[in-house]
Short mmCIF file of C-alpha atoms and ligand atoms in Angstrom, two decimals:
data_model
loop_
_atom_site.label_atom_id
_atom_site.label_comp_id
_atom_site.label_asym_id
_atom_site.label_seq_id
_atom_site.Cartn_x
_atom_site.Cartn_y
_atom_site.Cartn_z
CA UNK A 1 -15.12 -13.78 12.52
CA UNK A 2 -11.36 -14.39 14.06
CA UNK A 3 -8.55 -15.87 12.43
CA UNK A 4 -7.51 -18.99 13.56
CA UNK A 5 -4.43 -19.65 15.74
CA UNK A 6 -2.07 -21.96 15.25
CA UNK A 7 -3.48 -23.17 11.73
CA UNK A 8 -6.66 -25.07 11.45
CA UNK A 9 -6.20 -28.66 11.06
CA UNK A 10 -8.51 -28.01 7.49
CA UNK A 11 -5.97 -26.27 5.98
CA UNK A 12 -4.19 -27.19 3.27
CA UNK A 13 -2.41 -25.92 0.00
CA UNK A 14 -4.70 -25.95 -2.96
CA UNK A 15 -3.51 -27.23 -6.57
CA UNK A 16 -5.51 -26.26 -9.72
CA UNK A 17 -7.51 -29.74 -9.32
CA UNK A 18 -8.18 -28.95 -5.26
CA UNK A 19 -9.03 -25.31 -6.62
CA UNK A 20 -11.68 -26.20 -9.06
CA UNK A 21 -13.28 -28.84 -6.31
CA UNK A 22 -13.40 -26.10 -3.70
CA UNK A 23 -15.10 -23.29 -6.76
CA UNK A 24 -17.43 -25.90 -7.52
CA UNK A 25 -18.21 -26.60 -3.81
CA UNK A 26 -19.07 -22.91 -3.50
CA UNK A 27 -22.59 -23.05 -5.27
CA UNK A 28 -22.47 -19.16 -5.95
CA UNK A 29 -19.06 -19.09 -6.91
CA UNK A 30 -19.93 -21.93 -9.26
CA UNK A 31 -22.98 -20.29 -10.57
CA UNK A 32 -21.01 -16.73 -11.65
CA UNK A 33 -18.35 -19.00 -13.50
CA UNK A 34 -21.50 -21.04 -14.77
CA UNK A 35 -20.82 -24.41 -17.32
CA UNK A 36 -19.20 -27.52 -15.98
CA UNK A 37 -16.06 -27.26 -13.45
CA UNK A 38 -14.43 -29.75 -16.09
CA UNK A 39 -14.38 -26.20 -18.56
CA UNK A 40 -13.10 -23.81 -16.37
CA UNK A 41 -9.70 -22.40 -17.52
CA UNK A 42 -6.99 -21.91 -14.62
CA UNK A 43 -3.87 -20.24 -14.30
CA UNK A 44 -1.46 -18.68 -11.88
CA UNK A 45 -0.98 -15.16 -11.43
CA UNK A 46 1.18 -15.02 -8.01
CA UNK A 47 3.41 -12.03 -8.42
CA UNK A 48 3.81 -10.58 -4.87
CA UNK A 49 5.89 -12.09 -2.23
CA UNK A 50 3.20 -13.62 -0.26
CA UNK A 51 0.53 -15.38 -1.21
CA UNK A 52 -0.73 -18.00 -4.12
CA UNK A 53 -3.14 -16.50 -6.52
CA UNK A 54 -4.75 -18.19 -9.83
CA UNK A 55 -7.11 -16.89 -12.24
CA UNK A 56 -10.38 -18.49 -12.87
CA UNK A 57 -12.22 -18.24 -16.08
CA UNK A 58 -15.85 -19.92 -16.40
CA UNK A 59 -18.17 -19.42 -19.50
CA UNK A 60 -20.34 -16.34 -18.03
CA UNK A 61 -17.39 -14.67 -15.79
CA UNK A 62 -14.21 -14.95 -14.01
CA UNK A 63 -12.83 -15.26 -10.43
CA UNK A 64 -9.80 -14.38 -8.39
CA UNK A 65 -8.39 -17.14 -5.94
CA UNK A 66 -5.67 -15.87 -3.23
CA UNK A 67 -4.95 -18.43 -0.61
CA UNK A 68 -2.35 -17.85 2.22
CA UNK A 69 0.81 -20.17 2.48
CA UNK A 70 2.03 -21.34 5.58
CA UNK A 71 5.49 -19.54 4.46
CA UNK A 72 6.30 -16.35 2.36
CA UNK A 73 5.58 -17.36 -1.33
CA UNK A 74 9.16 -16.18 -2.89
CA UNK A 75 11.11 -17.65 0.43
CA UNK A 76 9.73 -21.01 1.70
CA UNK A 77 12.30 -21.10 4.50
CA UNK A 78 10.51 -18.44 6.16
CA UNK A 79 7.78 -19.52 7.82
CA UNK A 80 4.55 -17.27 8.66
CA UNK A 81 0.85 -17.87 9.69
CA UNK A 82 -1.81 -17.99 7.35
CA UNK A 83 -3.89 -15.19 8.73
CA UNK A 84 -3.03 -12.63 6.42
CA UNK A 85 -6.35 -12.92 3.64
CA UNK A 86 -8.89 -13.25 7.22
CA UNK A 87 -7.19 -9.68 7.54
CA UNK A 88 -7.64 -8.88 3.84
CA UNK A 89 -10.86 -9.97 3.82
CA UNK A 90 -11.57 -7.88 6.70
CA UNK A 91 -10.27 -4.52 5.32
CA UNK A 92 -12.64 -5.18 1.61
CA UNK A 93 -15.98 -5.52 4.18
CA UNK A 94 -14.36 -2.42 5.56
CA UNK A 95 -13.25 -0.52 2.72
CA UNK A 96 -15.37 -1.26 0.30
CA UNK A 97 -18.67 0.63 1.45
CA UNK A 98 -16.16 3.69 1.55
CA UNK A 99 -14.35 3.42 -1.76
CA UNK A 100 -17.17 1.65 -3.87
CA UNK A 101 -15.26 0.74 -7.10
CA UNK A 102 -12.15 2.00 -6.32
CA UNK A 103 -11.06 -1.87 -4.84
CA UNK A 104 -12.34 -5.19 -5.66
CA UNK A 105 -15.89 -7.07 -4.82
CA UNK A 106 -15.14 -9.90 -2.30
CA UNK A 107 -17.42 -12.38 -3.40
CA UNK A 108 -16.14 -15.37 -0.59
CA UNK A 109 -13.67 -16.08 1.74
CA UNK A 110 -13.01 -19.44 3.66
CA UNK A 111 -11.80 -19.80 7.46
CA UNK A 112 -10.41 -22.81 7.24
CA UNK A 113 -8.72 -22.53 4.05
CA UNK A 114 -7.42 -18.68 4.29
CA UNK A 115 -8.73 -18.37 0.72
CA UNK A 116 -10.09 -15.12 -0.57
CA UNK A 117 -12.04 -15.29 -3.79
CA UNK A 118 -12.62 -11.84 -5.05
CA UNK A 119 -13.50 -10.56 -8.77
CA UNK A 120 -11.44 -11.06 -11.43
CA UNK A 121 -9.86 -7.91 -13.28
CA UNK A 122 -8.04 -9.88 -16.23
CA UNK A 123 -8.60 -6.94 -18.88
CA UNK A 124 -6.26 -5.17 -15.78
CA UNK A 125 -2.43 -4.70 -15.54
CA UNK A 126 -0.22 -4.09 -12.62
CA UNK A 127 0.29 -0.62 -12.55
CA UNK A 128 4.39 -1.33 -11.65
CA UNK A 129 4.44 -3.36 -14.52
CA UNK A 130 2.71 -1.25 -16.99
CA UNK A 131 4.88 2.06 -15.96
CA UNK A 132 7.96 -0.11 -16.58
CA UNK A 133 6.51 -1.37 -19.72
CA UNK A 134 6.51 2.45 -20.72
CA UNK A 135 2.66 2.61 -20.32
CA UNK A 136 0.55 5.74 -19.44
CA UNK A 137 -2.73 5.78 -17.25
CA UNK A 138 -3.74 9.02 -17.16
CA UNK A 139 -6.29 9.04 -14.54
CA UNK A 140 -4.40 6.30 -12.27
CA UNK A 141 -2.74 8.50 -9.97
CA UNK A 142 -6.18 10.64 -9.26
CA UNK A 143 -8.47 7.33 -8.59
CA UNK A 144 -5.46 6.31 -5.97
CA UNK A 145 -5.73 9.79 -4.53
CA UNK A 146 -9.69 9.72 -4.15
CA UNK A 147 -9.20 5.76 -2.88
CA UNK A 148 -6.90 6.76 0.31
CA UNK A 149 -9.17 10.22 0.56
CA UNK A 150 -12.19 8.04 0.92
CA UNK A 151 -10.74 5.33 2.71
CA UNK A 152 -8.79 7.27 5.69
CA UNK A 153 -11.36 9.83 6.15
CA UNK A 154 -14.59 7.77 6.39
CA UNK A 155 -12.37 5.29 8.99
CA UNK A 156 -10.90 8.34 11.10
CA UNK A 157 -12.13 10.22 14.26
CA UNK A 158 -12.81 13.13 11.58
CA UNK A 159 -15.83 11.15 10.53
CA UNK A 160 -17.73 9.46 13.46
CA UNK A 161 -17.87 9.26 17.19
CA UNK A 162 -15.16 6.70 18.47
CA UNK A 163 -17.70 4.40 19.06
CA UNK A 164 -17.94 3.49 15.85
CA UNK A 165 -14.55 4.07 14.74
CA UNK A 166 -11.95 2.43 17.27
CA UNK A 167 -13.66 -0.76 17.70
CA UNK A 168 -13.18 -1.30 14.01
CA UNK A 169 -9.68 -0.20 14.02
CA UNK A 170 -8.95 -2.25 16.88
CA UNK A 171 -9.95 -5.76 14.83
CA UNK A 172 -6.64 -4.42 12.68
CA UNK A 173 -3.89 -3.76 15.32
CA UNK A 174 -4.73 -7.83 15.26
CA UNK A 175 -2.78 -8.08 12.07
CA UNK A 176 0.50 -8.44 13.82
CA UNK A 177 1.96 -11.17 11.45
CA UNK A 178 1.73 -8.23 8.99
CA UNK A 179 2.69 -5.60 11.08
CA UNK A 180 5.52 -7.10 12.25
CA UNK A 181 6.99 -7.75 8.67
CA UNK A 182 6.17 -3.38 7.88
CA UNK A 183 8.24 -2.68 10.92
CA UNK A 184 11.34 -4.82 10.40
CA UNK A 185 11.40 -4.55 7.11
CA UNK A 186 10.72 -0.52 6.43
CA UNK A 187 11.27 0.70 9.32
CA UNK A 188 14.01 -1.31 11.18
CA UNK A 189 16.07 -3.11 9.16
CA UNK A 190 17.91 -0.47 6.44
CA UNK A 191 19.19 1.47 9.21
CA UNK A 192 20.55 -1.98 10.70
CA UNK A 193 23.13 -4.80 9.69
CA UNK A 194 20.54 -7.18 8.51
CA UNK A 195 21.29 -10.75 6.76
CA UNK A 196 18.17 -9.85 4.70
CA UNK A 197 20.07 -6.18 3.58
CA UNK A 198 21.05 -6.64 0.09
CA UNK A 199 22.03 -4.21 -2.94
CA UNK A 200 22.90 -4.96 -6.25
CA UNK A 201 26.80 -3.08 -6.05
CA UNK A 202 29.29 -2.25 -4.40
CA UNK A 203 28.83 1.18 -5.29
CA UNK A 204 26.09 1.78 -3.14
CA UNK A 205 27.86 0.80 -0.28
CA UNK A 206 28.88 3.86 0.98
CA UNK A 207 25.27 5.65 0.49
CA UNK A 208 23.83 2.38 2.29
CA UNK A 209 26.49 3.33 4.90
CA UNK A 210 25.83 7.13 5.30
CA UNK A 211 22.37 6.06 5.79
CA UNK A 212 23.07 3.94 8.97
CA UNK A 213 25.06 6.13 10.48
CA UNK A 214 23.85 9.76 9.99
CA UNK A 215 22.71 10.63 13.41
CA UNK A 216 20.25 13.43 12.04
CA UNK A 217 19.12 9.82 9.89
CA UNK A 218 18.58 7.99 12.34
CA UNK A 219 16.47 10.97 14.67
CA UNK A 220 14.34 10.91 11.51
CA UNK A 221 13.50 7.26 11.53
CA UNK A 222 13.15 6.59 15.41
CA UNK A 223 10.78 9.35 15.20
CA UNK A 224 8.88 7.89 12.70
CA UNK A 225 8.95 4.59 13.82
CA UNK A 226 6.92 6.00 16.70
CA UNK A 227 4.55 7.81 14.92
CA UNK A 228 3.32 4.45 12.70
CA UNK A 229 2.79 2.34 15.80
CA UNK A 230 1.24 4.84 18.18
CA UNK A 231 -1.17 7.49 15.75
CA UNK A 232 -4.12 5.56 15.13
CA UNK A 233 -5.35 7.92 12.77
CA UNK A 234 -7.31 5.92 10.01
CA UNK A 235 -7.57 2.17 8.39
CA UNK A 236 -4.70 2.34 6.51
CA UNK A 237 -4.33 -0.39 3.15
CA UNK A 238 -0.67 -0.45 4.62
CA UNK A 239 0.93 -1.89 1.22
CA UNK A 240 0.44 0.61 -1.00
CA UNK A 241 2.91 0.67 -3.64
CA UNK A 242 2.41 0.06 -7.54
CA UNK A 243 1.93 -3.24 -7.57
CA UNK A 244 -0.89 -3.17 -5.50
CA UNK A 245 -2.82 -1.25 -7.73
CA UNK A 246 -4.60 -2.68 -11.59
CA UNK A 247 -5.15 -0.58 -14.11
CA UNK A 248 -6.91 -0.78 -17.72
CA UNK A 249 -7.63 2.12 -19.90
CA UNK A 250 -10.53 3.09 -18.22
CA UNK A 251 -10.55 1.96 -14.52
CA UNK A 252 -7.94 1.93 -11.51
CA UNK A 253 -8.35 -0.74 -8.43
CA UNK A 254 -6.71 -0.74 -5.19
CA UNK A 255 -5.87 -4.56 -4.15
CA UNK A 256 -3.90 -6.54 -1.82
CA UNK A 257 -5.00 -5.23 1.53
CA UNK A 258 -3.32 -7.91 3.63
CA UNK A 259 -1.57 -5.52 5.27
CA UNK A 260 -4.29 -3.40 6.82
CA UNK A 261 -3.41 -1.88 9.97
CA UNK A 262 -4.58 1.61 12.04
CA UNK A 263 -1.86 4.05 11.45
CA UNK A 264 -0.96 7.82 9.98
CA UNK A 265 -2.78 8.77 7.16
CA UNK A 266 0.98 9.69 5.41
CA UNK A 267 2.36 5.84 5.17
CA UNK A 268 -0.12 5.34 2.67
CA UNK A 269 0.49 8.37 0.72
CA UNK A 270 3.82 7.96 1.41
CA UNK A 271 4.30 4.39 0.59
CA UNK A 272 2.54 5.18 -3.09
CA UNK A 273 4.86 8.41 -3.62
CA UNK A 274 7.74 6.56 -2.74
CA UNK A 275 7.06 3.97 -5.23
CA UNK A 276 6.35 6.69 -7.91
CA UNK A 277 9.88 8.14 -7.42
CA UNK A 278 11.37 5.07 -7.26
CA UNK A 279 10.10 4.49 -11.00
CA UNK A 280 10.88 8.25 -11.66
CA UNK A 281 14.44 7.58 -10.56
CA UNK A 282 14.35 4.38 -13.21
CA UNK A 283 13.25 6.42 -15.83
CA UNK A 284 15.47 7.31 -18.58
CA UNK A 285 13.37 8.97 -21.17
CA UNK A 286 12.29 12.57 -20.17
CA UNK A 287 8.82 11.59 -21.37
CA UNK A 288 8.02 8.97 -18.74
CA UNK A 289 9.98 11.53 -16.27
CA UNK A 290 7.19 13.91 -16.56
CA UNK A 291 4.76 11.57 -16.53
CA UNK A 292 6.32 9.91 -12.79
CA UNK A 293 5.93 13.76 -11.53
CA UNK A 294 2.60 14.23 -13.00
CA UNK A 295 1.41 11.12 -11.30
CA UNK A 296 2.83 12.23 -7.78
CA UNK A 297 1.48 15.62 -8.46
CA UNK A 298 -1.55 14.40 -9.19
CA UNK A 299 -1.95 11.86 -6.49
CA UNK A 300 -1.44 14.23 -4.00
CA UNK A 301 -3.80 16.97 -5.18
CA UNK A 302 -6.52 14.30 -5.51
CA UNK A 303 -6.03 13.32 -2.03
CA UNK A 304 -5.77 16.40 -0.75
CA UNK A 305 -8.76 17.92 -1.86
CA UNK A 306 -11.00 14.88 -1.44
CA UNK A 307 -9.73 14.55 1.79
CA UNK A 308 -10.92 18.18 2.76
CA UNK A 309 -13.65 18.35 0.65
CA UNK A 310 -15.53 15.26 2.86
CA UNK A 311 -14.28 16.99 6.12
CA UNK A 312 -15.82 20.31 4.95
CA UNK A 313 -19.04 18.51 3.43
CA UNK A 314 -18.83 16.35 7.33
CA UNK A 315 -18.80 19.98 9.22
CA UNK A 316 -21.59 21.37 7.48
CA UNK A 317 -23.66 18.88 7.90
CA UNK A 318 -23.42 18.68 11.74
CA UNK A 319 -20.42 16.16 11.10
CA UNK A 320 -20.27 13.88 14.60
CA UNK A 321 -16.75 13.02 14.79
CA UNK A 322 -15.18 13.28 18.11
CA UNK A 323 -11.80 14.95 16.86
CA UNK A 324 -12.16 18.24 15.57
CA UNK A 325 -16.03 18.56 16.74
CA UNK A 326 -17.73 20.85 14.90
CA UNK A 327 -19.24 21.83 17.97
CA UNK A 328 -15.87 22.86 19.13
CA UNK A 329 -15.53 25.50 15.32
CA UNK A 330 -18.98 26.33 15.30
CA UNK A 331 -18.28 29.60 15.50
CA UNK A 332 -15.31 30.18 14.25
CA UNK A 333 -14.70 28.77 10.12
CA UNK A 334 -11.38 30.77 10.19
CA UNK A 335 -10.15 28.36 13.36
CA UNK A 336 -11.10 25.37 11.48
CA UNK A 337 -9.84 26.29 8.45
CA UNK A 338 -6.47 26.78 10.10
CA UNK A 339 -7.00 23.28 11.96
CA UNK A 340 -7.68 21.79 8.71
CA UNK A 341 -4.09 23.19 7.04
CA UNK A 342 -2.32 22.14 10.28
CA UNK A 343 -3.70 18.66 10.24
CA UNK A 344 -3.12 18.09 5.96
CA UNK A 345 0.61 19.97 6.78
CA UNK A 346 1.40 17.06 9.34
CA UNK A 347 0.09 14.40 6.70
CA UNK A 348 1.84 15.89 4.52
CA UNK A 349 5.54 16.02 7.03
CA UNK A 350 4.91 11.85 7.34
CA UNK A 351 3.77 11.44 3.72
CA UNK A 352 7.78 12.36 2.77
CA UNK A 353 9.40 10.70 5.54
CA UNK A 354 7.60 7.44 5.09
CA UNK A 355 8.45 8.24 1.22
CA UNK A 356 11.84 8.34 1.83
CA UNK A 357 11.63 5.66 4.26
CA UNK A 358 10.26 3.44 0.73
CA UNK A 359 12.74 4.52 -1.43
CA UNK A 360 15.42 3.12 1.09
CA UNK A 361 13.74 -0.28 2.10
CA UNK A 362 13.56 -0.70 -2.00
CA UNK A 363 16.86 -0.40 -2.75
CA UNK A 364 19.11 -1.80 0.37
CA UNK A 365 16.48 -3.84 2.36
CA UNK A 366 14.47 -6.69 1.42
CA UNK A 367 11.81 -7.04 -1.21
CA UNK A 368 13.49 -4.66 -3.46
CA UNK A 369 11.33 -3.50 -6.58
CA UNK A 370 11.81 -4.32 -10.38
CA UNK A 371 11.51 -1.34 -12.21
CA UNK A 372 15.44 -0.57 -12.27
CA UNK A 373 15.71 -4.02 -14.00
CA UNK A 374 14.64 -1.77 -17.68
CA UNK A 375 18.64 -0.17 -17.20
CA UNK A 376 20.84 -3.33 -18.65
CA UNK A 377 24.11 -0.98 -17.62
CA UNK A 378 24.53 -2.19 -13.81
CA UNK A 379 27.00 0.62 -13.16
CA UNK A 380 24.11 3.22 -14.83
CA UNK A 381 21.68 1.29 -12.65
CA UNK A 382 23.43 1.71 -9.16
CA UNK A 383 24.10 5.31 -10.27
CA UNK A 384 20.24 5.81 -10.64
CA UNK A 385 20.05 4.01 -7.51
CA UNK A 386 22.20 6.09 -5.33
CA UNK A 387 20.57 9.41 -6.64
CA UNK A 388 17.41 8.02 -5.17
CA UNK A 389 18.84 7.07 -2.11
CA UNK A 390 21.07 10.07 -1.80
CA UNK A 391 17.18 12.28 -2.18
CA UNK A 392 16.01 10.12 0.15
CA UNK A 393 18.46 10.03 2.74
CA UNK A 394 18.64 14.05 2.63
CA UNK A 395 14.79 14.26 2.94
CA UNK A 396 15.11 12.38 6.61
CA UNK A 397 18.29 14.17 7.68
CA UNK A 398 16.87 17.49 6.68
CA UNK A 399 12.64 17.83 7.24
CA UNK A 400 12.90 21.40 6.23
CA UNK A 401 14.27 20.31 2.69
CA UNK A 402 11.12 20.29 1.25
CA UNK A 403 7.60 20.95 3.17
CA UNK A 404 5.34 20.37 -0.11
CA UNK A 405 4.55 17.48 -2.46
CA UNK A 406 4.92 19.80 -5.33
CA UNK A 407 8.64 20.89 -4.25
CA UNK A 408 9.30 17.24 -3.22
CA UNK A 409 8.01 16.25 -6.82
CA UNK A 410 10.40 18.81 -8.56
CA UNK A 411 13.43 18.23 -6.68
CA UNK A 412 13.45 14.35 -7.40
CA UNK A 413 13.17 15.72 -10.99
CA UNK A 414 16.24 17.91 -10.85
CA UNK A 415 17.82 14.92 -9.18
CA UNK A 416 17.60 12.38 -11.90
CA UNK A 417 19.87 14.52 -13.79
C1 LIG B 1 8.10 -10.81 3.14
S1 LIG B 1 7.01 -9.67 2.50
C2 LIG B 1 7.95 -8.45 1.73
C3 LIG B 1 7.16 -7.33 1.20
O1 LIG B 1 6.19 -7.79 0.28
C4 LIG B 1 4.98 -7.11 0.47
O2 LIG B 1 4.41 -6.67 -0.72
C5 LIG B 1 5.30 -5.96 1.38
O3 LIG B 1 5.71 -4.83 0.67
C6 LIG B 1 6.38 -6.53 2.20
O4 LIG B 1 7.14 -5.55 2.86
MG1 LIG B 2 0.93 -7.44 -1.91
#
């Protein structure tokens, strides 16, 4: 399978009617709705920038419908291909083996169309939304942990020969449609004057400012600019912040992995943490504070451990990755212990660069998030703002600010004031 390019001549935009004749077309989508098409229950979910996506309810079950548009959803002017859900599609037959029920089941996806019909998870909320909403999910933060554990290891080097691993990656560096919006828009843009730049006062101006032109800033982000387009280190979901993840009270999904691409294990972590102190920094109850440091606390730890628990488990049993062989440690469990801390240190170093590297794209780039929208005050708004910015900004200038998750966790805390 290969996404199409320019745009089949098949393709166009579904409407509820065109969306229940394509369903009942589908003979086991129809079946796992069940009834007549005439009963099925539609609505429209779209909430990310991209993409339309409507919510399917039959008699015996429900579906989710994503389709591509030949534009970005919240911007028609801007025009884009359509091959984003072939790529989505791509990372669930991926991922999904990996992460089990940790992501969604793709149940179909069509060529010609660029729709992805995967299952429904209407008892679920958008994690973003649900934190704003003052909500608490306990065991969120862990299942996101054990999700980009499961997901980078079991698509690294660490955990087959390359064989097996870089032709897989490889169908990925293909999402350049994708790719191309990550790198503009997080790691280019910000530290640019951009037409899309935007911030919601003039107050920030100056922080947006010493951002641009800090030198030690701007060492920081040309470095990591390099590092996201040339370490192939894992499938990465590449879009990882709240609202790509569902919750209900007793089960966490990763979605919306349009943006798949190889890269370093920290953007994903980073991209997540990032998001969690952004809603730390729009936090004004002490309550919800510790809760936005619990989550990034426990995020990490859940990672972390997974992570090295399936390398360990992989060495014993006569692993066969190609980097870090076991052959190579075979005799020697201190030398590969030692590896191991190097190599989760260095995840680690890009998991709070790319952090701060969310933070900023957030708040003076495009595609900024909501969850400052809960402070009415603007000026108490941009002040919360410019806090975050401020920690962010000092994280790149300085990389020996903080060299833990932990410390990064309780210095945003001490920052909100
Ligand atoms: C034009 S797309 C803007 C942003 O929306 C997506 O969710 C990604 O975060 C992207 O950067
Ligand atoms: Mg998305």
């Amino acid at each position: 399978m290969s996404p199409h390019s320019p745009a089949p001549a098949a393709y166009h935009t579904l409407d509820t009617d065109g969306i229940r004749a394509f369903l009942a077309g589908v003979p086991a989508l129809a079946a796992r709705l069940g009834g007549p098409a005439a009963h099925w229950r539609i609505r429209e979910v779209s909430d990310g920038n991209l993409n339309n996506v409507f919510l399917i309810d039959g008699p015996q079950c429900g579906v989710c419908f994503k389709q591509s548009l030949p534009h970005v959803r919240v911007d028609p002017a801007w025009k884009m291909p359509l091959d984003r859900t072939f790529y989505e599609a791509a990372y669930l037959r991926e991922i999904r083996p990996c992460v089990g029920a940790l992501t969604t089941d793709i149940l179909h996806f069509d060529p010609d169309l660029y729709v992805l019909v995967v299952e429904s998870l209407d008892r679920h909320v958008v994690l973003r939304r649900g934190l704003m909403a003052g909500g608490d999910w306990p065991d969120a933060a862990r299942a996101v942990g054990e999700f980009v554990a499961h997901g980078t290891f079991r698509t690294s080097l660490l955990a087959a020969p390359f064989e097996e691993i870089t032709h897989r990656l490889d169908v990925f560096s293909g999402n350049r449609t994708l790719t191309r919006i990550t790198v503009d828009l997080i790691l280019t843009d910000p530290y640019r004057d951009h037409p899309r730049n935007h911030w919601i006062s003039p107050e920030l101006d100056s922080i947006a400012a010493e951002i641009r032109t800090d030198p030690r800033v701007r060492r920081r982000v040309g470095a990591m600019q390099a590092r996201f387009l040339t370490c192939r280190q894992a499938l990465l979901h590449g879009d990882l912040h709240t609202g790509s993840i569902m919750v209900s009270d007793d089960d966490t999904r990763v979605i919306d992995g349009e943006f798949a691409c190889p890269g370093p294990i920290g953007f994903d972590c980073g991209l997540f943490i990032g998001n969690l102190l952004l809603h730390l920094f729009a936090c004004r109850d002490s309550g919800g504070q510790d809760r936005a440091v619990r989550n990034i606390v426990q995020f990490w730890t859940s990672f972390h451990d997974t992570f090295l628990e399936l390398w360990r488990t992989s060495a014993r049993q006569d692993g066969n990755g190609d980097a870090y062989a076991t052959t190579l440690f075979r005799n020697d469990p201190s030398g590969l212990r030692q590896a191991q801390a190097d190599f989760m240190q260095d995840v680690t170093t890009d998991t709070i660069a790319f952090a701060a590297m969310e933070v900023i794209r957030r708040l003076v780039g495009y595609a900024h998030v909501p969850d400052f929208d809960t402070i009415p005050d603007l000026a108490a708004r941009a002040g919360r703002q410019g806090a975050a910015l401020a920690l962010a900004r000092d994280l790149l200038a300085d990389p020996g600010l903080v060299t833990s998750i932990a410390d990064l966790a309780s210095l945003a805390r001490d920052r909100t004031g």
